[in-house]
Tab-separated table of C-alpha atoms in Angstrom:
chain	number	residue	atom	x	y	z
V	88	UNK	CA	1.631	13.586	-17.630
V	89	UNK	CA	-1.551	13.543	-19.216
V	90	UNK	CA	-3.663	10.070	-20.295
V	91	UNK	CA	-3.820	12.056	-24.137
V	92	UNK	CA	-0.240	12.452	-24.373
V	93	UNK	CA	1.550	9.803	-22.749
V	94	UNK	CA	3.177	7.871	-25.614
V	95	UNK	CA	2.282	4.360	-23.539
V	96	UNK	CA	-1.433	5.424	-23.438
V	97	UNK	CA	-3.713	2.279	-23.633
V	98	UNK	CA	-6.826	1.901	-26.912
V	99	UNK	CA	-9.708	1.578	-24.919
V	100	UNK	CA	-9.451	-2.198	-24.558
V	101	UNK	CA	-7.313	-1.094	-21.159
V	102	UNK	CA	-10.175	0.954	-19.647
V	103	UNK	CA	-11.533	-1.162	-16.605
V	104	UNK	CA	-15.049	-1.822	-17.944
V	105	UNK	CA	-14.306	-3.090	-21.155
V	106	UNK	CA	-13.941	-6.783	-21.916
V	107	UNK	CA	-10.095	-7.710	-21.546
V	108	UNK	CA	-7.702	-10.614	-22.029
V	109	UNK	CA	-5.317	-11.384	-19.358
V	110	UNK	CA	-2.233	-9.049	-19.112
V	111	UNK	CA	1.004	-10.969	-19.784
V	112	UNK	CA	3.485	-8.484	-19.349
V	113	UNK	CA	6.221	-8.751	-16.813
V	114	UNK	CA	6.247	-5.579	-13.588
V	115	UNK	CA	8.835	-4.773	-11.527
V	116	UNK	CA	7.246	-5.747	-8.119
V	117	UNK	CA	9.473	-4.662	-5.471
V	118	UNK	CA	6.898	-7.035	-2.969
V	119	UNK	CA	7.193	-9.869	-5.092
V	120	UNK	CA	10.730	-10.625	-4.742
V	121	UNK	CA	11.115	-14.859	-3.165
V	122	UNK	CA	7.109	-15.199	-3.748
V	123	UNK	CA	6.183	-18.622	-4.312
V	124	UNK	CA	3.454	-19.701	-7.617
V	125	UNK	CA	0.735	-16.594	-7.730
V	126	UNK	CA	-1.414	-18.861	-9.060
V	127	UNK	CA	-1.114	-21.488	-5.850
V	128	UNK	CA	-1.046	-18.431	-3.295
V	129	UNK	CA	-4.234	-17.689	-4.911
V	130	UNK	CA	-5.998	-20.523	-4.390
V	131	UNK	CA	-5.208	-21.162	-0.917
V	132	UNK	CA	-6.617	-17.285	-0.305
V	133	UNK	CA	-9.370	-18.190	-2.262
V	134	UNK	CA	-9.636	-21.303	0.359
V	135	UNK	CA	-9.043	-19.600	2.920
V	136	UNK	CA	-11.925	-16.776	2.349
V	137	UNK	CA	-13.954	-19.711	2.113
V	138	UNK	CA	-13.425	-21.236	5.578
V	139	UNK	CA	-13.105	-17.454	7.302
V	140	UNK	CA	-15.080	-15.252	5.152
V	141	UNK	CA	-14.595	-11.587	5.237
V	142	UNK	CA	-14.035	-8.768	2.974
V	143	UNK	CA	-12.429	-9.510	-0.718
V	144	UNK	CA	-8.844	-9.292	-0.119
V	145	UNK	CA	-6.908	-6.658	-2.039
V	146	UNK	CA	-3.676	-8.858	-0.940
V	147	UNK	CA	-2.112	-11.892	-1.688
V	148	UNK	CA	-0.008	-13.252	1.763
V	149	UNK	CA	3.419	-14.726	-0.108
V	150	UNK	CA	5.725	-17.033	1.668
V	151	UNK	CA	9.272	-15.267	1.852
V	152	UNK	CA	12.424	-15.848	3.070
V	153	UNK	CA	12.648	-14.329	6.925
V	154	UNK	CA	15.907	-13.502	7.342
V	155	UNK	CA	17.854	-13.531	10.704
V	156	UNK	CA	17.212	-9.652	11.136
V	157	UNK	CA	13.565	-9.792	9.918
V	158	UNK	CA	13.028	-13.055	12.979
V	159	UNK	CA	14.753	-11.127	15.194
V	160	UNK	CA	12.683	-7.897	15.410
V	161	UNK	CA	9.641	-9.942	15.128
V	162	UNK	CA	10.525	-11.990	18.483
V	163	UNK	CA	12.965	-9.791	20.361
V	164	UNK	CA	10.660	-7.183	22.806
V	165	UNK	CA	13.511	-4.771	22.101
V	166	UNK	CA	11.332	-3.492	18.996
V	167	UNK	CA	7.547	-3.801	20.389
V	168	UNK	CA	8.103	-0.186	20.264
V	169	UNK	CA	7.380	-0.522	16.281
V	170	UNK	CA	5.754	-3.221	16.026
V	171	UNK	CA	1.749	-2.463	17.609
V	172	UNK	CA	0.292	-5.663	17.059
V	173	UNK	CA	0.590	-9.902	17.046
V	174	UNK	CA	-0.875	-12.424	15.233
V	175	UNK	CA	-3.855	-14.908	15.848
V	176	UNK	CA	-3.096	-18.850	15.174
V	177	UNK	CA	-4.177	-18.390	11.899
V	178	UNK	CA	-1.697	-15.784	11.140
V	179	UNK	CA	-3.520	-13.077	10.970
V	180	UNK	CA	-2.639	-9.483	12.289
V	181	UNK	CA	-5.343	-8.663	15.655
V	182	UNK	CA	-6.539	-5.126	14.605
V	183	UNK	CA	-9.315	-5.175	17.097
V	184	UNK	CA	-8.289	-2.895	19.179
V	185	UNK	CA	-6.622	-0.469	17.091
V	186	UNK	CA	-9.091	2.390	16.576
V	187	UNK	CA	-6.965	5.625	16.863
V	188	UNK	CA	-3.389	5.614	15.092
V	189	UNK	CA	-2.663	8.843	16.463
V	190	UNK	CA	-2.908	7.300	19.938
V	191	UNK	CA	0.080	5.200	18.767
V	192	UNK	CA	2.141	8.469	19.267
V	193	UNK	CA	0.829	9.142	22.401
V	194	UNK	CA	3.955	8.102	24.779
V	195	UNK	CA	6.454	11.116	23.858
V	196	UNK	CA	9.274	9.655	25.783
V	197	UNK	CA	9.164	7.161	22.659
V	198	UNK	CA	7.985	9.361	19.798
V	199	UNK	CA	8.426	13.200	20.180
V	200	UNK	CA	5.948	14.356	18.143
V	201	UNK	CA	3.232	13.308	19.885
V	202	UNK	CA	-0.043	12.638	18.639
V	203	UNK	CA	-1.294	16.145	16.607
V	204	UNK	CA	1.868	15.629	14.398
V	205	UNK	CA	0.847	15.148	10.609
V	206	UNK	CA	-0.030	11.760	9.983
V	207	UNK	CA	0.775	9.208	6.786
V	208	UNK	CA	-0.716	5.648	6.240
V	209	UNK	CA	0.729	3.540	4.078
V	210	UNK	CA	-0.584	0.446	2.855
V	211	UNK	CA	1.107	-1.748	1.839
V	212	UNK	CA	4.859	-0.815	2.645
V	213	UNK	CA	6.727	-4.342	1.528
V	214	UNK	CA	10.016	-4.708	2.389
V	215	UNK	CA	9.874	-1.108	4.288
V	216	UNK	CA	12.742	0.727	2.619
V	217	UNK	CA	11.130	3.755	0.868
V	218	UNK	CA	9.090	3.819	4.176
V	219	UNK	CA	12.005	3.960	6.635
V	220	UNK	CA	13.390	6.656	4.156
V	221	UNK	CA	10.812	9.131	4.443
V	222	UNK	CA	10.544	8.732	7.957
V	223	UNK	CA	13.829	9.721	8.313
V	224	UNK	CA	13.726	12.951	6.030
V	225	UNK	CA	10.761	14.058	7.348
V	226	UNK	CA	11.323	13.560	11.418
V	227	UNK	CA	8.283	15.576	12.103
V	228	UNK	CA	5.789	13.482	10.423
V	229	UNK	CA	4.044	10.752	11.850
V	230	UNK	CA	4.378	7.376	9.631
V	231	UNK	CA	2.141	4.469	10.040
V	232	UNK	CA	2.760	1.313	7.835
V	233	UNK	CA	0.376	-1.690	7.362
V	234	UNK	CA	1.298	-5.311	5.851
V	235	UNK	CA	0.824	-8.577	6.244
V	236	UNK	CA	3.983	-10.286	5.322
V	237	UNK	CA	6.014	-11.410	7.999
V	238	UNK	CA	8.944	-10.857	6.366
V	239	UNK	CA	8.826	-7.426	5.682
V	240	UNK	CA	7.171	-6.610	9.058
V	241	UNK	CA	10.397	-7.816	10.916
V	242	UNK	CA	13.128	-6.484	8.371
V	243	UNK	CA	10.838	-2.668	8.416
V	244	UNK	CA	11.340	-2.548	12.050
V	245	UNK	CA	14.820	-3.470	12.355
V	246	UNK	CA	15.482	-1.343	9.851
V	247	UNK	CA	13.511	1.516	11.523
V	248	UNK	CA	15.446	0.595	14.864
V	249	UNK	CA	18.867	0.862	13.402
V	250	UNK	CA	17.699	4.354	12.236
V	251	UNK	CA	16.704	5.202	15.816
V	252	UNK	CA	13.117	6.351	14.780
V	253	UNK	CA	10.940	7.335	16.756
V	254	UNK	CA	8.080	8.540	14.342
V	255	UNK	CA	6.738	5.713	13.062
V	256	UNK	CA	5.232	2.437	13.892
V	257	UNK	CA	3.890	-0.913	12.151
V	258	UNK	CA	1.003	-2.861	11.992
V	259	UNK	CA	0.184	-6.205	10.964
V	260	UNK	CA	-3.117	-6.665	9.225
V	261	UNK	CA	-5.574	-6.135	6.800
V	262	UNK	CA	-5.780	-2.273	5.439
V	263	UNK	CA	-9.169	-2.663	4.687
V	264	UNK	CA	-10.515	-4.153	7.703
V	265	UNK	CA	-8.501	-1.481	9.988
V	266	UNK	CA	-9.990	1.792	8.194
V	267	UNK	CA	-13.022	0.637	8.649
V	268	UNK	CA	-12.528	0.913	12.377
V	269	UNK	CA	-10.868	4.718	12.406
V	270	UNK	CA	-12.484	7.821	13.244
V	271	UNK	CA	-13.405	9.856	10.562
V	272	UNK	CA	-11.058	13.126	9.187
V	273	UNK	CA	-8.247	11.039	11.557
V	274	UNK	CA	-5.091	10.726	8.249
V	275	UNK	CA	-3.553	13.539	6.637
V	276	UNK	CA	-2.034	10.862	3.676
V	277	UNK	CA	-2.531	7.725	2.885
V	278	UNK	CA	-0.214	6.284	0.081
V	279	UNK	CA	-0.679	3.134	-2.178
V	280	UNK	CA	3.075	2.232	-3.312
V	281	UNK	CA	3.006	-0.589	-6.291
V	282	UNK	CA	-0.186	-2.251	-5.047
V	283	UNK	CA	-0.791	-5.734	-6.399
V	284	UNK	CA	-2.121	-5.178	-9.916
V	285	UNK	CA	-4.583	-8.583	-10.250
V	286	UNK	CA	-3.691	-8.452	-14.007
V	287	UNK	CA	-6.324	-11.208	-14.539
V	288	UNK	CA	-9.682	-9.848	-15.254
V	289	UNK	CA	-11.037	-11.974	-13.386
V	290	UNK	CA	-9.308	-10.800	-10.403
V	291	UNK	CA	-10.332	-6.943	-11.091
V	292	UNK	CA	-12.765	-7.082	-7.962
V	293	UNK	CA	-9.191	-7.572	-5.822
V	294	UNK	CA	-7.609	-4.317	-6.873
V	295	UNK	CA	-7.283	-2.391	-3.847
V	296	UNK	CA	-8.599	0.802	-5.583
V	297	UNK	CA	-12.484	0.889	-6.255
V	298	UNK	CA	-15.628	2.958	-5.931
V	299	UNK	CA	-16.648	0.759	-2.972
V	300	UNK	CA	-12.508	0.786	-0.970
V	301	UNK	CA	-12.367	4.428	-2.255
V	302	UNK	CA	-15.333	5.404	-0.398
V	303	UNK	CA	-13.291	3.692	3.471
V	304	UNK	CA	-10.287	5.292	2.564
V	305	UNK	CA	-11.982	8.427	1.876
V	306	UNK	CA	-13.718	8.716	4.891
V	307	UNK	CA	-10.695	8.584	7.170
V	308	UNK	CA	-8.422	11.246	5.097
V	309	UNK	CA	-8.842	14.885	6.617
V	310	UNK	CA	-10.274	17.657	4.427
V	311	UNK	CA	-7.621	18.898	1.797
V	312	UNK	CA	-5.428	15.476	3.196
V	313	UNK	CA	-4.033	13.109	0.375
V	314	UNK	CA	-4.694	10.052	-1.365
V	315	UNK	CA	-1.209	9.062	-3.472
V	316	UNK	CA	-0.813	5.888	-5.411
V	317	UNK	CA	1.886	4.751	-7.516
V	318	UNK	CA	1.983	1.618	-10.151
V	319	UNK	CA	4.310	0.175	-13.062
V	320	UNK	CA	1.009	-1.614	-14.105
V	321	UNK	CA	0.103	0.492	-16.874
V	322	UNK	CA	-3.127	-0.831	-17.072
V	323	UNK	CA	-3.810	-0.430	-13.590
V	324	UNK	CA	-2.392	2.958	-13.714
V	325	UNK	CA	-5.503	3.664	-15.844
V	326	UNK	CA	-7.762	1.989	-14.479
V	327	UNK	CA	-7.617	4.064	-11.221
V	328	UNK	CA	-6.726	7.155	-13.632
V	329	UNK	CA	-10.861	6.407	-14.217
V	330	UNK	CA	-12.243	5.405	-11.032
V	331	UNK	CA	-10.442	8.434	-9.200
V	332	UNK	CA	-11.415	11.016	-11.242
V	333	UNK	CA	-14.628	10.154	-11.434
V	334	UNK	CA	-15.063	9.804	-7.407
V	335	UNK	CA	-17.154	12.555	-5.904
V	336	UNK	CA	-15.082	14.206	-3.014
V	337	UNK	CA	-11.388	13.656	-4.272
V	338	UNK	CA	-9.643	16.390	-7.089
V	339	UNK	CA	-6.762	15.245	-8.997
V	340	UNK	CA	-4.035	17.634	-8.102
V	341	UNK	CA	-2.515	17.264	-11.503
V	342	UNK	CA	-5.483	18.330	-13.383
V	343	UNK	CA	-8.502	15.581	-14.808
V	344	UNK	CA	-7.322	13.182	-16.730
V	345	UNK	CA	-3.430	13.785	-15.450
V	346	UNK	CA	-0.811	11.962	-14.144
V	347	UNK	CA	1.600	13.639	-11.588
V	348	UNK	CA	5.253	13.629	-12.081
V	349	UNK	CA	7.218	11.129	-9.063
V	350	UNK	CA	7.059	13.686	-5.668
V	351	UNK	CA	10.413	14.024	-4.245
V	352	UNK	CA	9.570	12.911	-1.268
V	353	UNK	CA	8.582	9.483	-2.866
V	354	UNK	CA	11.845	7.555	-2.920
V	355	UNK	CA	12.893	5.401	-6.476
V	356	UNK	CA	12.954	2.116	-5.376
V	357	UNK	CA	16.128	0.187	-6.483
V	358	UNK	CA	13.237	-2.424	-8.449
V	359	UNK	CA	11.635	1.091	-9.867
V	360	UNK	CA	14.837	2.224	-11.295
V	361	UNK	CA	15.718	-1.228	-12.712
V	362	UNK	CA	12.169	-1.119	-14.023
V	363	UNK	CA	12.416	2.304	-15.856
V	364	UNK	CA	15.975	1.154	-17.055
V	365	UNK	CA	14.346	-1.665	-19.347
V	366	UNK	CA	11.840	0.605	-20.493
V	367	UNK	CA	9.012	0.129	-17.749
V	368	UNK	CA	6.535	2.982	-17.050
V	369	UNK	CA	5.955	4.508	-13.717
V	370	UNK	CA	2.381	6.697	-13.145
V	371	UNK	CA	1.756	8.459	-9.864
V	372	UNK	CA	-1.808	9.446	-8.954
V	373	UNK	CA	-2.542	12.304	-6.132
V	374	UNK	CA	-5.482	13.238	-4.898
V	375	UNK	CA	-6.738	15.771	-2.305
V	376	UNK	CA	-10.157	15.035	-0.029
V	377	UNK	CA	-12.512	18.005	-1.180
């Protein structure tokens, strides 16, 4: 699908350096399910980049329900085999040490494919359904998922443990911060499923795909690896349309200026299909390292 002949293409208002009012449409956010105010998440991130600065977050750390499965992976040492890391007292995932994910795959007695198997990252993974499903249909593939909520965390790995997996593991922590630490050439994919959009232009520095992000993520996909992301934002779906294609070292496998029809291997999320049933668009974006 092409940006000339899409039939929801944007007037150049949508483009991200023009000057924009607030987006008030409605997404189907399969993350934001139980999420408390954005507006009062936002300011205690806000606060709490204040009092800890660091990097701009791309995320916004929502209170959700935890469930009795979700508590019980994230306390019982029965799944430390999927979950890598803990928390500090401010809640935080401790990335520190983690500076090879293929290392994570090292112990074959717990993951047969060892640590030269193909590798995906994904950021981001929610709730951890569509994750857990292409771990399972492709058992020879190495899957990696980072995210901060709690919630999703616990209910990915029991999830993953019911499944009996034993090719993928989960990280708590900041995406960002964690790249930033990996060897170079080290991912084969790294996938961005329904990122938060920041449909406030005000919050445009936030969105997780930019010149500056683009340029960490980059560096840690192999040659000819993959950079996929997927949005029902439309006008974030342009937005990185334009910053993608115009980033030296990635090619838009669809063509310039394309969209790329939903891979099979990217599962339709229950929220997805209720989205596309009222009429929501879905754009897919994937991009190989030169």
């Amino acid at each position: 699908m092409s940006a000339e002949n899409t039939p929801n293409t944007p007037t150049t208002d949508s483009l991200p350096n023009s000057e924009t009012t607030d987006m008030k449409d409605e997404a189907i956010d399969p993350k934001a399910e139980g999420s408390v105010d954005q507006n009062n998440d936002q300011a205690e991130s806000e606060a709490a980049d204040t009092a800890f600065p660091r990097l701009i977050k791309t995320f916004m750390k929502r209170r959700t329900h935890l469930n009795k499965n979700a508590e019980q992976a994230l306390t019982d040492p029965v799944y430390a085999k999927y979950i890598v890391n803990t928390m500090d007292d401010r809640g935080q995932g401790i990335i520190d040490d983690i500076t090879d994910l293929r290392a994570l795959f090292a112990d074959t007695e717990q993951t047969s494919n060892g640590p030269d198997a193909p590798l995906t990252f994904e950021i981001g993974f929610g709730m951890g359904s569509s994750l857990i499903e292409m771990a399972k249909a492709d058992p020879s593939r190495n899957f990696v998922g980072i995210e901060v909520h709690e919630p999703g965390i616990g209910k990915c790995a029991f999830m993953a443990n019911e499944e009996g997996l034993t090719n993928l593991k989960i990280i708590n922590g900041d995406a960002i911060a964690l790249m930033q630490q990996l060897p170079e050439n080290h991912i084969d994919r790294i996938q961005l499923y329904f990122p938060d959009p920041w449909q406030k232009k005000r919050h445009y520095k936030r969105r997780f795909v930019s010149p500056k992000r683009m340029e960490i993520v980059t560096r840690v996909i192999k040659n000819g690896g993959w950079f996929h992301a997927a949005t029902d934002w439309e006008h974030y779906a342009f937005w990185m349309l334009d910053v993608l294609d115009n980033f030296e070292g990635l090619t838009n496998t669809a063509g310039q200026g394309n969209f790329t029809p939903r891979p099979d291997f990217r599962p339709m999320t229950k929220f997805e299909k209720r989205g596309i049933d009222r009429g929501h668009g879905v754009w897919d974006l994937i991009y190989s390292k030169d």
